[in-house]
Short mmCIF file of C-alpha atoms in Angstrom, two decimals:
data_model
loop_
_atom_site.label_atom_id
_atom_site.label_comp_id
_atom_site.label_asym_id
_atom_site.label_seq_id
_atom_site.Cartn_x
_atom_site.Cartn_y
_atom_site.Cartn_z
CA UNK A 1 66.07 174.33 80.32
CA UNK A 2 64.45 172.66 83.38
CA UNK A 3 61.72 174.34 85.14
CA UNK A 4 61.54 174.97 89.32
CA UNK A 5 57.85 175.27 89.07
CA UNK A 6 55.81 172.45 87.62
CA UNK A 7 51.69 172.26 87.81
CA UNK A 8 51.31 174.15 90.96
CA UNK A 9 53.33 176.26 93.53
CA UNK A 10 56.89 176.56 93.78
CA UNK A 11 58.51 173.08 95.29
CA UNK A 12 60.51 173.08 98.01
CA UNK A 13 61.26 175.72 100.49
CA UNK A 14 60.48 179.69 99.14
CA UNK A 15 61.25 182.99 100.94
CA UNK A 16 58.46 185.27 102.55
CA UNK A 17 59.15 187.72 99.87
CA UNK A 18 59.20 185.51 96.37
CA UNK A 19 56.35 185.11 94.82
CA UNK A 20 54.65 181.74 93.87
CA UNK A 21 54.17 180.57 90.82
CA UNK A 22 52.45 178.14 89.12
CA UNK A 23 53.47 176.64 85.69
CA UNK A 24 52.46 173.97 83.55
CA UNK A 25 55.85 172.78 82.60
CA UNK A 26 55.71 173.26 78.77
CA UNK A 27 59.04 172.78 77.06
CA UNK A 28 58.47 173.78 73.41
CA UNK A 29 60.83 174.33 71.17
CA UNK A 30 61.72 178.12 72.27
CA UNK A 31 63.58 176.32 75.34
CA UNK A 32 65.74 173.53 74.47
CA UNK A 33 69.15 173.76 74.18
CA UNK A 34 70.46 173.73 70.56
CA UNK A 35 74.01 173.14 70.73
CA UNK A 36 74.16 170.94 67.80
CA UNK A 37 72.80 173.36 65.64
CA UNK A 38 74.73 176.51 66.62
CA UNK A 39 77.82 174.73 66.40
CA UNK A 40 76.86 173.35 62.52
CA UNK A 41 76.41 176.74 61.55
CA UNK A 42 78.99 177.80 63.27
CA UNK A 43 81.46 175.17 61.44
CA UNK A 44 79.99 176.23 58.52
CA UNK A 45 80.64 179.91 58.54
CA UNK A 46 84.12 179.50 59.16
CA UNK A 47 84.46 176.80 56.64
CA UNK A 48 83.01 179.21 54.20
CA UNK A 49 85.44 182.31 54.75
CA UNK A 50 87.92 179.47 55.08
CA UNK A 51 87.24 178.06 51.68
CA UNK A 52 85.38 180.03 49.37
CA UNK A 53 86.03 183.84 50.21
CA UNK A 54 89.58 185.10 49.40
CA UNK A 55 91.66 186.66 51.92
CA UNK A 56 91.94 190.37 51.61
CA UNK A 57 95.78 191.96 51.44
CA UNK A 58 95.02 194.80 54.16
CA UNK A 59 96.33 193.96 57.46
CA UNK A 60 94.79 196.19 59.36
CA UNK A 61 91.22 195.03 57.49
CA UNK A 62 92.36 191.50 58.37
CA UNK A 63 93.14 192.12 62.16
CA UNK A 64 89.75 193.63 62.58
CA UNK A 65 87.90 190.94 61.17
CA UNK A 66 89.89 188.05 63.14
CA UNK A 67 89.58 189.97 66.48
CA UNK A 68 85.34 190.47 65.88
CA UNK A 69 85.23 186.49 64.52
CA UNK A 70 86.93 185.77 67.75
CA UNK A 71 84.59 187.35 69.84
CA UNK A 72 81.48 186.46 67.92
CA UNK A 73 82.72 182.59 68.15
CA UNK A 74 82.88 183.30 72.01
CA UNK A 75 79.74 184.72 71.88
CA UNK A 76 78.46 181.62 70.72
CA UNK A 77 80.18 179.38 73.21
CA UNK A 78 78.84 180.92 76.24
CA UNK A 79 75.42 181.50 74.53
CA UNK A 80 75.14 177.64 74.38
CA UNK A 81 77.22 176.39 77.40
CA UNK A 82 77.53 179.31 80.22
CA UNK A 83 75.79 178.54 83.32
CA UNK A 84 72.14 180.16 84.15
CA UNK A 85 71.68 182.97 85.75
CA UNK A 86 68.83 183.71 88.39
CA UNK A 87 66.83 185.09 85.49
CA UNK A 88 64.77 183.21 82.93
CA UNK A 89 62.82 185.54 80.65
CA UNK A 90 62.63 186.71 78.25
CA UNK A 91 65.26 184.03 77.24
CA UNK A 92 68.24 182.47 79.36
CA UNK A 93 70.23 182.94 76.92
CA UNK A 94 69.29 186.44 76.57
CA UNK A 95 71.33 186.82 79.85
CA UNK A 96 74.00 184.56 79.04
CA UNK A 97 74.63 186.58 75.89
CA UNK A 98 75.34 189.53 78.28
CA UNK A 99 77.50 187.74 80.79
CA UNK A 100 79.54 186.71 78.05
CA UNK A 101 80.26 190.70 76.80
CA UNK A 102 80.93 191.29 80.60
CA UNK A 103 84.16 188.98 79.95
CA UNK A 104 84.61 190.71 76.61
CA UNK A 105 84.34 193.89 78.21
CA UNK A 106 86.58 193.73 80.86
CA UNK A 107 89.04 191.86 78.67
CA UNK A 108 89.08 194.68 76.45
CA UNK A 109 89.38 197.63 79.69
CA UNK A 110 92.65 195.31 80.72
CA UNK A 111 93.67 195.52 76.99
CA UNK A 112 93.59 199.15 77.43
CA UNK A 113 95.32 199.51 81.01
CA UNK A 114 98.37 197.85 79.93
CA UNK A 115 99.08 200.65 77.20
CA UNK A 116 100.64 204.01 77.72
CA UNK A 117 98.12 206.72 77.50
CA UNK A 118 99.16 207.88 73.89
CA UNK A 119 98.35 204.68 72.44
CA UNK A 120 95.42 203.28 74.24
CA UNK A 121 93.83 207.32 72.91
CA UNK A 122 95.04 206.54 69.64
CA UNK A 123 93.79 202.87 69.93
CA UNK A 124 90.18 203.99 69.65
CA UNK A 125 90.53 204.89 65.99
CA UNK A 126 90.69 201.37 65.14
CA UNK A 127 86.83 201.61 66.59
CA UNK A 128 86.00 204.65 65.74
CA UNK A 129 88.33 206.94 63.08
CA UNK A 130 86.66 210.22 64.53
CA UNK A 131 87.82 209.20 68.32
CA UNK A 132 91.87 210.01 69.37
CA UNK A 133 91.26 213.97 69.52
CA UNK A 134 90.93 215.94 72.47
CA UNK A 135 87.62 217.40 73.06
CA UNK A 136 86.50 220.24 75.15
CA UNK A 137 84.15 219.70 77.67
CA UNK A 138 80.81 221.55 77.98
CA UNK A 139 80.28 223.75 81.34
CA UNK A 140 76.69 223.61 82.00
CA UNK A 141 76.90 226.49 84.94
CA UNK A 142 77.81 230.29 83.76
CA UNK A 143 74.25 232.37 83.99
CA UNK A 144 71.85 230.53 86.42
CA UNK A 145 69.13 232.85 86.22
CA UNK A 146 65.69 231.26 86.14
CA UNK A 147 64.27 234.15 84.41
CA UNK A 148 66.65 236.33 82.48
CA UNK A 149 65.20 240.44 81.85
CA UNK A 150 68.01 241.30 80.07
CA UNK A 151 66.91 238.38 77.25
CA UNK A 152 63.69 239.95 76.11
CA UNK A 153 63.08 237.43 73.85
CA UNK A 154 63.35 234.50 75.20
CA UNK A 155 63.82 234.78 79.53
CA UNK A 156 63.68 231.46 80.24
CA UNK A 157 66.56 230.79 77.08
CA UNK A 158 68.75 229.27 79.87
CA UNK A 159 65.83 226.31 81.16
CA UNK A 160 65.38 225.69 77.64
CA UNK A 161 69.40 225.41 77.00
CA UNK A 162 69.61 222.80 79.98
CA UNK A 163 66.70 220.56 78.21
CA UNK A 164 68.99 218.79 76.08
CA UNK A 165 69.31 214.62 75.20
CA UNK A 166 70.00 213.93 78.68
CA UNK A 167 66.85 214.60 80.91
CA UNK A 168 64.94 211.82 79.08
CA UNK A 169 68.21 209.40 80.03
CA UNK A 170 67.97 210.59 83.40
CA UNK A 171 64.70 210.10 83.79
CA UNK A 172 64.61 206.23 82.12
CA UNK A 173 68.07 205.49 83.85
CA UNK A 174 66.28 206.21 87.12
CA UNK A 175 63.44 204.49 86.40
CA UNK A 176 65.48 201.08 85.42
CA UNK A 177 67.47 202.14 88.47
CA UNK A 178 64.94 201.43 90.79
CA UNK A 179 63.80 198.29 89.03
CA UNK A 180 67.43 196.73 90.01
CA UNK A 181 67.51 198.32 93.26
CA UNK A 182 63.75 197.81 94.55
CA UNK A 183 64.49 200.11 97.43
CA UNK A 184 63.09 203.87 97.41
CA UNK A 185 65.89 205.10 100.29
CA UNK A 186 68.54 203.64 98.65
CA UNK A 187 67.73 205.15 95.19
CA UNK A 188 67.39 208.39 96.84
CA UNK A 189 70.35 208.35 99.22
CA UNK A 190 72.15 207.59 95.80
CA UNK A 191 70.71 209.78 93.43
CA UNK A 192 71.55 212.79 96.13
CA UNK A 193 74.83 211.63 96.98
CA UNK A 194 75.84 211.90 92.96
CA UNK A 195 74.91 215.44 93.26
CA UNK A 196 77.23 215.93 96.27
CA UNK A 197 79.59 214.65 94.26
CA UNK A 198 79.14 216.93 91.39
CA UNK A 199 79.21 219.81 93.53
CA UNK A 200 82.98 218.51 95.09
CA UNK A 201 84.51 217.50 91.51
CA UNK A 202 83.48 220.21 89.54
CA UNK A 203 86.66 221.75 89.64
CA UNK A 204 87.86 218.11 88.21
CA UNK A 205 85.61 218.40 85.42
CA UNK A 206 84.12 221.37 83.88
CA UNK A 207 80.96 218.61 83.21
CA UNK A 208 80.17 218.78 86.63
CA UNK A 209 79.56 222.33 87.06
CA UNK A 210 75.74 222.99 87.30
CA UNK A 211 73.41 225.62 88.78
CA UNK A 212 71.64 224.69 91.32
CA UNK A 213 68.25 224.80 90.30
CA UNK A 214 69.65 221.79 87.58
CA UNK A 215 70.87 219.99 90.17
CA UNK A 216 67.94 220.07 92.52
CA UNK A 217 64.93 220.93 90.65
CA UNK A 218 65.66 219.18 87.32
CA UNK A 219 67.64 216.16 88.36
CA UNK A 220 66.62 215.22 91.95
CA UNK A 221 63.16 216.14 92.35
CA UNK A 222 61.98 216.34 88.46
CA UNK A 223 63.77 213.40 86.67
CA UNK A 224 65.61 211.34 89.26
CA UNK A 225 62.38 211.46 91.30
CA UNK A 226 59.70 211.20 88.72
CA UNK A 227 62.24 207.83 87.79
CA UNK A 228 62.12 206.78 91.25
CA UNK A 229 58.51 206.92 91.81
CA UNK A 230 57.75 205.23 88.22
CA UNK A 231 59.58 202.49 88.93
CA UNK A 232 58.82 202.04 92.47
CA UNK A 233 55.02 201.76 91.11
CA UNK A 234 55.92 199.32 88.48
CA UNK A 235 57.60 197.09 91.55
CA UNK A 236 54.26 197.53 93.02
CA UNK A 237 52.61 196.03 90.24
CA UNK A 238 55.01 193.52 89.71
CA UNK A 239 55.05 192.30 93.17
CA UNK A 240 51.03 191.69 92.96
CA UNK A 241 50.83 190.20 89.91
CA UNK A 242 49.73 186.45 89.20
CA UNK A 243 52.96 184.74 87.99
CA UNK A 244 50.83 181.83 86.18
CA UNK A 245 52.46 180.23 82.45
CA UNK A 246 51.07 178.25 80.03
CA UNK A 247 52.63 177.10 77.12
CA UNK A 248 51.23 178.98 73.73
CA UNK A 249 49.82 176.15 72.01
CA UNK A 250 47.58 175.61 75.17
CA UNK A 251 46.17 178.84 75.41
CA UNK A 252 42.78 178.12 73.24
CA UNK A 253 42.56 182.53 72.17
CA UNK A 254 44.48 184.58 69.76
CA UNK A 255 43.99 187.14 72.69
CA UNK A 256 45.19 185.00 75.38
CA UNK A 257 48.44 184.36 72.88
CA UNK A 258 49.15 187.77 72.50
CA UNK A 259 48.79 187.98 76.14
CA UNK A 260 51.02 185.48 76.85
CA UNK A 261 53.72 186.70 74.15
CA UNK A 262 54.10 190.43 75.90
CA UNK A 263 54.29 188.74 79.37
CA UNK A 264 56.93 186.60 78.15
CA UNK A 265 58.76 189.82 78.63
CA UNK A 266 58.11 190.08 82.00
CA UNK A 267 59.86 188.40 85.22
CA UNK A 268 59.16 184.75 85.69
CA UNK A 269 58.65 185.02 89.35
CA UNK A 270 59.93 188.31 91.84
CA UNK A 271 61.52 188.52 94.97
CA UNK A 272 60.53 191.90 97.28
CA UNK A 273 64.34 192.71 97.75
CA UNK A 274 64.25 193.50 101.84
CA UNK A 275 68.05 195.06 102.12
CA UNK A 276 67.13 195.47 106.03
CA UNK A 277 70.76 197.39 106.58
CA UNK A 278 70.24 198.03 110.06
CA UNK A 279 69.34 194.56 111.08
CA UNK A 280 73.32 193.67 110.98
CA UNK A 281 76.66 194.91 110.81
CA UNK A 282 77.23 192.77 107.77
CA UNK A 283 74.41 193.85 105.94
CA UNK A 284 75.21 197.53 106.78
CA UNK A 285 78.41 196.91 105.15
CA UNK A 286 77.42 195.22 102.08
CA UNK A 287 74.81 198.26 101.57
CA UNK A 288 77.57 200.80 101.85
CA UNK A 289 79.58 198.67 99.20
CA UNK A 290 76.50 198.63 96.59
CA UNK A 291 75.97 202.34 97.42
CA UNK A 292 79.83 203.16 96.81
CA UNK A 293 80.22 200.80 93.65
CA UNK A 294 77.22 202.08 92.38
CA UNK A 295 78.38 205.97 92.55
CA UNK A 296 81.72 204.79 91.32
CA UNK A 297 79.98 203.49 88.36
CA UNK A 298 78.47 206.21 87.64
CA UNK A 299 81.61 208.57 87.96
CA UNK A 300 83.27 206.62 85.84
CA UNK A 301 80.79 207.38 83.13
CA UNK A 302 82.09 211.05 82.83
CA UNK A 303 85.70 210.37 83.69
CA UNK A 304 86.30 207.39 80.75
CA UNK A 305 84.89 209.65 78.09
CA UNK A 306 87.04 212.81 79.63
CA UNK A 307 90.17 210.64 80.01
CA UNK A 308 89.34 208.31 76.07
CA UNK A 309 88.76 211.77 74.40
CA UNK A 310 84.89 210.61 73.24
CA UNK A 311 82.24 213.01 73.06
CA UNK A 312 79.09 212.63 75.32
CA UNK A 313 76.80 212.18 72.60
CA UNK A 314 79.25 208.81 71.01
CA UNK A 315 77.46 206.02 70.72
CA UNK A 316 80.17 203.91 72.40
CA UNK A 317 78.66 205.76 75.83
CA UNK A 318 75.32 205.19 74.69
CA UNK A 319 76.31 201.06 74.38
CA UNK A 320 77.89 201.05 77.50
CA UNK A 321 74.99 202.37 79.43
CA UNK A 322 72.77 199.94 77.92
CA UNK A 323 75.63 197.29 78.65
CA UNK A 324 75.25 198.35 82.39
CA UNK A 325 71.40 197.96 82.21
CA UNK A 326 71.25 194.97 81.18
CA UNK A 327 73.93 193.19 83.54
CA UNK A 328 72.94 195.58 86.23
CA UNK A 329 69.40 194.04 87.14
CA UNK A 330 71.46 190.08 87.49
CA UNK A 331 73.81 191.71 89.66
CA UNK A 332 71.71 193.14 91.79
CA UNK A 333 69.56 190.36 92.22
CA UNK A 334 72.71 188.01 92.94
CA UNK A 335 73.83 190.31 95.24
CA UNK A 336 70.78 190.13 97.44
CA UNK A 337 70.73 186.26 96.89
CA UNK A 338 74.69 186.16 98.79
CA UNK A 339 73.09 188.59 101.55
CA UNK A 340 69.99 187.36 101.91
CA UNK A 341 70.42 183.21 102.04
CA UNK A 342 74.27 182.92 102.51
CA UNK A 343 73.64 179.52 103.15
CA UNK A 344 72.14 178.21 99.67
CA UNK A 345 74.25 180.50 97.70
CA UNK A 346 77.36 180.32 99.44
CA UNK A 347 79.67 182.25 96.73
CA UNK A 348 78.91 185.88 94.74
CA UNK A 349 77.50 185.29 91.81
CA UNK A 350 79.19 185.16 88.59
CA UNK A 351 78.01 188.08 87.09
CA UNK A 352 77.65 190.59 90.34
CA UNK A 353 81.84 189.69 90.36
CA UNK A 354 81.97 190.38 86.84
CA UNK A 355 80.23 193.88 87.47
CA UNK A 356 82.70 194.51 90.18
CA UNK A 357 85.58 193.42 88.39
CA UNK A 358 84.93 196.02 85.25
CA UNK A 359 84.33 198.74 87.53
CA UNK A 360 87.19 198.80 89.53
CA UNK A 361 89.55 198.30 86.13
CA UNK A 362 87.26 201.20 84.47
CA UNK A 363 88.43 203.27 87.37
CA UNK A 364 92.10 201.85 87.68
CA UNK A 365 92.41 203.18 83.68
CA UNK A 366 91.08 206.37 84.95
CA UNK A 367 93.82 206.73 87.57
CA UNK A 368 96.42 205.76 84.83
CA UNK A 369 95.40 207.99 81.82
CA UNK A 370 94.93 211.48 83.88
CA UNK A 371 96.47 211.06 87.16
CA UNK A 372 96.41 214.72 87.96
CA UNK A 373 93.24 215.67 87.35
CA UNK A 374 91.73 213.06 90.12
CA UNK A 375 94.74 214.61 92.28
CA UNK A 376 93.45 217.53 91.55
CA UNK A 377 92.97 218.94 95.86
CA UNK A 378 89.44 219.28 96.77
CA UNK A 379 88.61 223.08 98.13
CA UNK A 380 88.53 223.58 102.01
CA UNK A 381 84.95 223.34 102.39
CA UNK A 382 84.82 220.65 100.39
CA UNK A 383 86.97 218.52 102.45
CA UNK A 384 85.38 219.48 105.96
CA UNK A 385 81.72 218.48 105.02
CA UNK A 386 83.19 215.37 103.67
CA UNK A 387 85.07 214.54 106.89
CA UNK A 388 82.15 215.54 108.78
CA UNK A 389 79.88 213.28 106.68
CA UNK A 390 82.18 210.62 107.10
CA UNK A 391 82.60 210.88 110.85
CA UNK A 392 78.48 210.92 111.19
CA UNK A 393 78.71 207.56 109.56
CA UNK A 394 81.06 205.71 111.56
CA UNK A 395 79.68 207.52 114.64
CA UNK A 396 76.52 205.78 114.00
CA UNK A 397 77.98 202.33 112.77
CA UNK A 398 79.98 202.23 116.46
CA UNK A 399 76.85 203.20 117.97
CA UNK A 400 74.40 201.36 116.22
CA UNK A 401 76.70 197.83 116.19
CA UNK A 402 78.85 198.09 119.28
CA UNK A 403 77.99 200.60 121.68
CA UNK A 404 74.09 200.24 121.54
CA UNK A 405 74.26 196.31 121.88
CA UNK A 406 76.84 196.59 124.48
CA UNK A 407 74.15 198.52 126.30
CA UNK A 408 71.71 196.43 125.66
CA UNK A 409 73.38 193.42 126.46
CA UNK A 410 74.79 195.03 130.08
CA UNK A 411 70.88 196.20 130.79
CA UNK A 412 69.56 192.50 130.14
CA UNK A 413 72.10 190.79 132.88
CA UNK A 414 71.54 194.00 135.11
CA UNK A 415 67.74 192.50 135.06
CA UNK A 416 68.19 189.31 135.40
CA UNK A 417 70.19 190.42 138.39
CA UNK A 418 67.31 192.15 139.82
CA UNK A 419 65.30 189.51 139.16
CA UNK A 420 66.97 186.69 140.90
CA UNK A 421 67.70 189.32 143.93
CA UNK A 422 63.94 189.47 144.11
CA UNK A 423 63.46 185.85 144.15
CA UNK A 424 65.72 185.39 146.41
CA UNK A 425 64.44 188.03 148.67
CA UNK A 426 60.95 186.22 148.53
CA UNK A 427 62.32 183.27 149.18
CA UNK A 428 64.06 183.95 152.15
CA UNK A 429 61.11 186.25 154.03
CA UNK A 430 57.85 184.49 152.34
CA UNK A 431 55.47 185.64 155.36
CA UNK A 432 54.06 182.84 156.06
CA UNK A 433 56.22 182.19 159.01
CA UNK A 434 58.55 179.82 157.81
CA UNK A 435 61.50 180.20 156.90
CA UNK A 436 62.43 179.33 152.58
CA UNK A 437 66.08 178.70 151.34
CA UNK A 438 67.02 179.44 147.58
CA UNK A 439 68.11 176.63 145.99
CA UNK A 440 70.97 178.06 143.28
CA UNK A 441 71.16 175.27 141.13
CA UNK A 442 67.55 174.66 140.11
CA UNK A 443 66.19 178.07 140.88
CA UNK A 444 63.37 176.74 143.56
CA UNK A 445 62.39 177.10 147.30
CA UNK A 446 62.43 174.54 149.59
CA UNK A 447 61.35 175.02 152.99
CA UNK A 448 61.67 174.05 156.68
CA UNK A 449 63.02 171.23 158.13
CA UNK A 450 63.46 169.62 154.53
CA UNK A 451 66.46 171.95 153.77
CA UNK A 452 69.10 170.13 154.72
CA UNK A 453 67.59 166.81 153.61
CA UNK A 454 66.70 168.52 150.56
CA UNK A 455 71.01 170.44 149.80
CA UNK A 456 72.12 166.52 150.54
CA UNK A 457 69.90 164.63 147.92
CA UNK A 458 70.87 167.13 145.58
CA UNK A 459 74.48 167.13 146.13
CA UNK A 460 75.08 163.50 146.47
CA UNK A 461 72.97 162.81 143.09
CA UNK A 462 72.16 164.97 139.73
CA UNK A 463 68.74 163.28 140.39
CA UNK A 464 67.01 164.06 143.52
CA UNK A 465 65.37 160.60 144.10
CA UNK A 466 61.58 160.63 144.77
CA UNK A 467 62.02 160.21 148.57
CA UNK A 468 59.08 160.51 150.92
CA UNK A 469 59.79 164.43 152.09
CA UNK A 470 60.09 165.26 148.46
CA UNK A 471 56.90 163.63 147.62
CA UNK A 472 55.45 165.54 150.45
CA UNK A 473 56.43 169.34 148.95
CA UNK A 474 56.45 168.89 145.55
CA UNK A 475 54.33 165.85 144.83
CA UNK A 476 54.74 162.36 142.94
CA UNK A 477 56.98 163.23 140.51
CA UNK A 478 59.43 164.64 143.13
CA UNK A 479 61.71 167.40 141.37
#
C-alpha cells in the first residue's frame, strides 16, 4: 500500500484545508498486500468442505450455507483486490471490507424488490425464524404532560417512559453524524427538518407521533444537539492535531507504542470540508441533494422495518445502522472530493454511488410493499407549510443565482458607462484651453493640432509608428 507522504510534507499540490503530514514511509508487515496468502487459505477451506466434510441431506441447510460461502468468498475478493478508498486507517482494507457489503447489500434489497410482498415478508424467516409477522407499532404521543398530578407516585412517569434504548443512539448517531458531515448548519438544518417530517407523516406511521417537548427538548436541543456540538469539538481537535507517523519498531518507548497503536485509529490526514453552498448554483444543488438523500435515509429506517414486519429493537436494524456508519463517513468525504476539485476527481466515487444506489432501491421496496400507506394524503396544513417552504426555497435560488447576478452584472456595465462618459467629458473640456479628442480604440487623449495626424496613423496601421508629433506628446516610446 504506497504512501502519498514520505519524510516530510505532503508532495505535490494540497488544498488550503488538508492538513500536512509528515511520514516516515514505513511499510511493515501490517501493510502489504497478501493476496497469496488469502487465496491459499481460501483454496484450502473449500477444499476441505469439498473433501473431508460430508454433505448434509437438508436443502434448505444446504442453500444457506452455499449462499453465506458465496458471499464470504466475495468478501475475500474485494478485501484483496477492490480499489482504495480516500481513507487509510485504521486499515484499507477495513474500508474495502465495507464497500464490498455495500454490493452485497444492495444485491440483496434488488433480491427483495423483485418478489411480491407475501414472499419477500416471508423471505426473512430464512434470516431470522421470529421475522414474517406483523407487528404493531408503538405510539410514543397519548399524555404529553411534563408533570402529571393525577400520578402521585411517579409525575414525571411519562419523561421517564420516553427514556428508552434510543436517546443514547440519538445522541452517538448525531455525534458520528457530524463527524461525516463536518458542517454545524447542515447538521442542524437536517436534524430539524427530520422533525418536520415526523410531525407531517405521523398519520403514516403511528412511530412518528411524538409530543412536542420529545421532539424539541429531547431530540433537537438535548441529544441531536449535545451530538452536534460533541462532534463538532472533536473536528476541532482533529483539524489541529499533528498528523506525524512513525513506524512502531522506530518508536524507542513502550509509551510512545501505545501511543502510536490508539492513533492508528485515528484519520491519517483531514480535510476542513468547506461545502460553501452559496458560492454557486452547482454547489447549492449538490447540498440540497446530500440534505434530501440524507433525510431519505433516514426515513427509510422506520418505513423498511414497518413495511419487513421487524421490530425496532431487531438486530438486523441495529446492523444496518452500523452498516450506514461505516460507509457513510467515505461517502461523504467522496462527495466533497467531486464538488470540491472536479477536475482531479472527475467521476463520483465508488462508494458515495453505492450509498446512493441502496437508498433509492431501499425506498423503491418501500413504495412496492405498502403503497398506500405513503399515499396516504397529507392534512391541509400540512401541505400549505410545505408548499410555502418550498416556494421560499426556489424564491431564493432565482434570486440568489439569477436575479441577483443579473443585477449585479447590469450595475457593473451601468458603471463602466459612467465612467467612460466621464472620461470622455474630461477629455473633451480639459480647461486648459485646448481642445482634447477621445480616442475610442485605445482609451487616451490626444490633443490639438495632432488629432487628425494622430486618427490617420492609427487607422492606416495597428501600430502607431514613433513619428516625430507622437514623440512630442507621449514621449520615445510613442504609444
Amino acid at each position: 500500500y504506497p504512501r502519498l507522504q514520505r519524510n516530510g510534507p505532503a508532495l505535490g499540490l494540497r488544498r488550503s484545508t488538508e492538513s500536512e503530514v509528515y511520514d516516515d514511509g514505513t511499510n511493515t508487515f501490517f501493510w502489504r498486500a497478501h493476496t497469496l496468502t488469502v487465496l491459499f487459505i481460501l483454496t484450502c477451506a473449500l477444499g476441505y468442505v469439498t473433501l473431508l466434510e460430508e454433505t448434509p441431506q437438508d436443502t434448505a441447510y444446504n442453500t444457506k450455507r452455499g449462499i453465506v460461502a458465496s458471499i464470504l468468498v466475495f468478501l475475500c475478493f474485494g478485501v484483496t483486490q477492490a480499489k482504495d478508498g480516500p481513507f487509510s486507517r485504521p486499515h484499507p482494507a477495513y474500508w474495502r471490507f465495507w464497500l464490498c457489503v455495500s454490493v452485497v447489500y444492495e444485491l440483496f434489497l434488488i433480491f427483495i424488490l423483485f418478489q411480491t410482498v407475501q414472499d419477500g415478508r416471508q423471505f426473512m424467516k430464512y434470516i431470522d425464524p421470529h421475522l414474517g409477522v406483523p407487528l404493531p407499532e408503538r405510539d410514543y404521543g397519548g399524555n404529553c404532560l411534563i408533570y402529571d398530578p393525577g400520578n402521585e407516585s411517579d409525575p414525571f412517569h411519562n419523561i421517564w417512559d420516553k427514556l428508552d434504548g434510543f436517546v443514547p443512539a440519538h445522541f452517538f448517531g448525531w455525534y458520528l453524524k457530524t463527524l461525516m458531515i463536518r458542517d454545524w448548519w447542515m447538521c442542524m438544518i437536517i436534524s430539524v427538518m427530520f422533525e418536520f417530517l415526523e410531525y407531517s407523516l405521523e398519520h403514516q406511521l403511528p412511530n412518528f407521533s411524538e409530543c412536542w417537548w420529545d421532539h424539541w427538548i429531547m431530540d433537537v436541543i438535548l441529544c441531536n444537539g449535545l451530538g452536534i456540538y460533541c462532534g463538532m469539538k472533536t473536528l476541532s481537535w482533529l483539524s489541529l492535531k499533528t498528523y506525524k507517523w512513525q513506524g512502531l519498531w522506530n518508536i524507542p518507548t513502550y509509551k510512545g507504542k501505545m501511543k502510536r497503536i490508539v492513533f492508528q485509529f485515528t484519520p491519517y490526514s483531514w480535510v476542513k470540508f468547506e461545502w460553501k453552498p452559496a458560492s454557486s448554483l452547482r454547489r447549492w444543488l449538490a447540498v440540497c441533494g446530500i440534505i434530501f438523500v440524507f433525510l431519505l435515509a433516514e426515513l427509510n429506517t422506520f418505513y423498511l422495518k414497518f413495511v419487513l414486519w421487524m421490530p425496532p429493537e431487531h438486530y438486523l436494524v441495529l446492523l444496518r445502522l452500523v452498516f450506514f456508519v461505516n460507509v457513510g463517513g467515505v461517502a461523504m468525504r467522496e462527495i466533497y472530493d467531486f464538488m470540491d476539485d472536479p477536475k482531479f476527481h472527475k467521476k463520483l466515487g465508488q462508494q458515495a454511488w453505492l450509498v446512493a444506489a441502496i437508498t433509492a432501491t431501499e425506498f423503491l421496496i418501500v413504495v412496492k410493499y405498502d403503497p398506500y400507506t405513503l399515499t396516504l394524503s397529507l392534512p391541509f396544513y400540512i401541505t400549505q407549510c410545505w408548499i410555502l417552504g418550498i416556494i421560499l426555497v426556489l424564491t431564493w435560488t432565482a434570486w440568489r443565482f439569477f436575479i441577483r447576478d443579473i443585477t449585479l452584472r447590469y450595475k457593473e456595465i451601468r458603471r463602466q458607462k459612467q465612467e467612460h462618459r466621464y472620461e470622455k467629458d474630461k477629455c473633451l473640456s480639459n480647461g486648459d484651453g485646448h481642445s482634447s479628442i477621445l480616442d475610442e480604440q485605445n482609451g487616451i487623449c490626444v490633443e490639438g493640432s495632432q488629432n487628425q495626424h494622430h486618427r490617420n496613423e492609427v487607422g492606416s496601421s495597428s501600430k502607431c509608428a514613433a513619428c516625430l508629433p507622437c514623440k512630442t506628446s507621449f514621449g520615445d516610446k510613442g504609444l
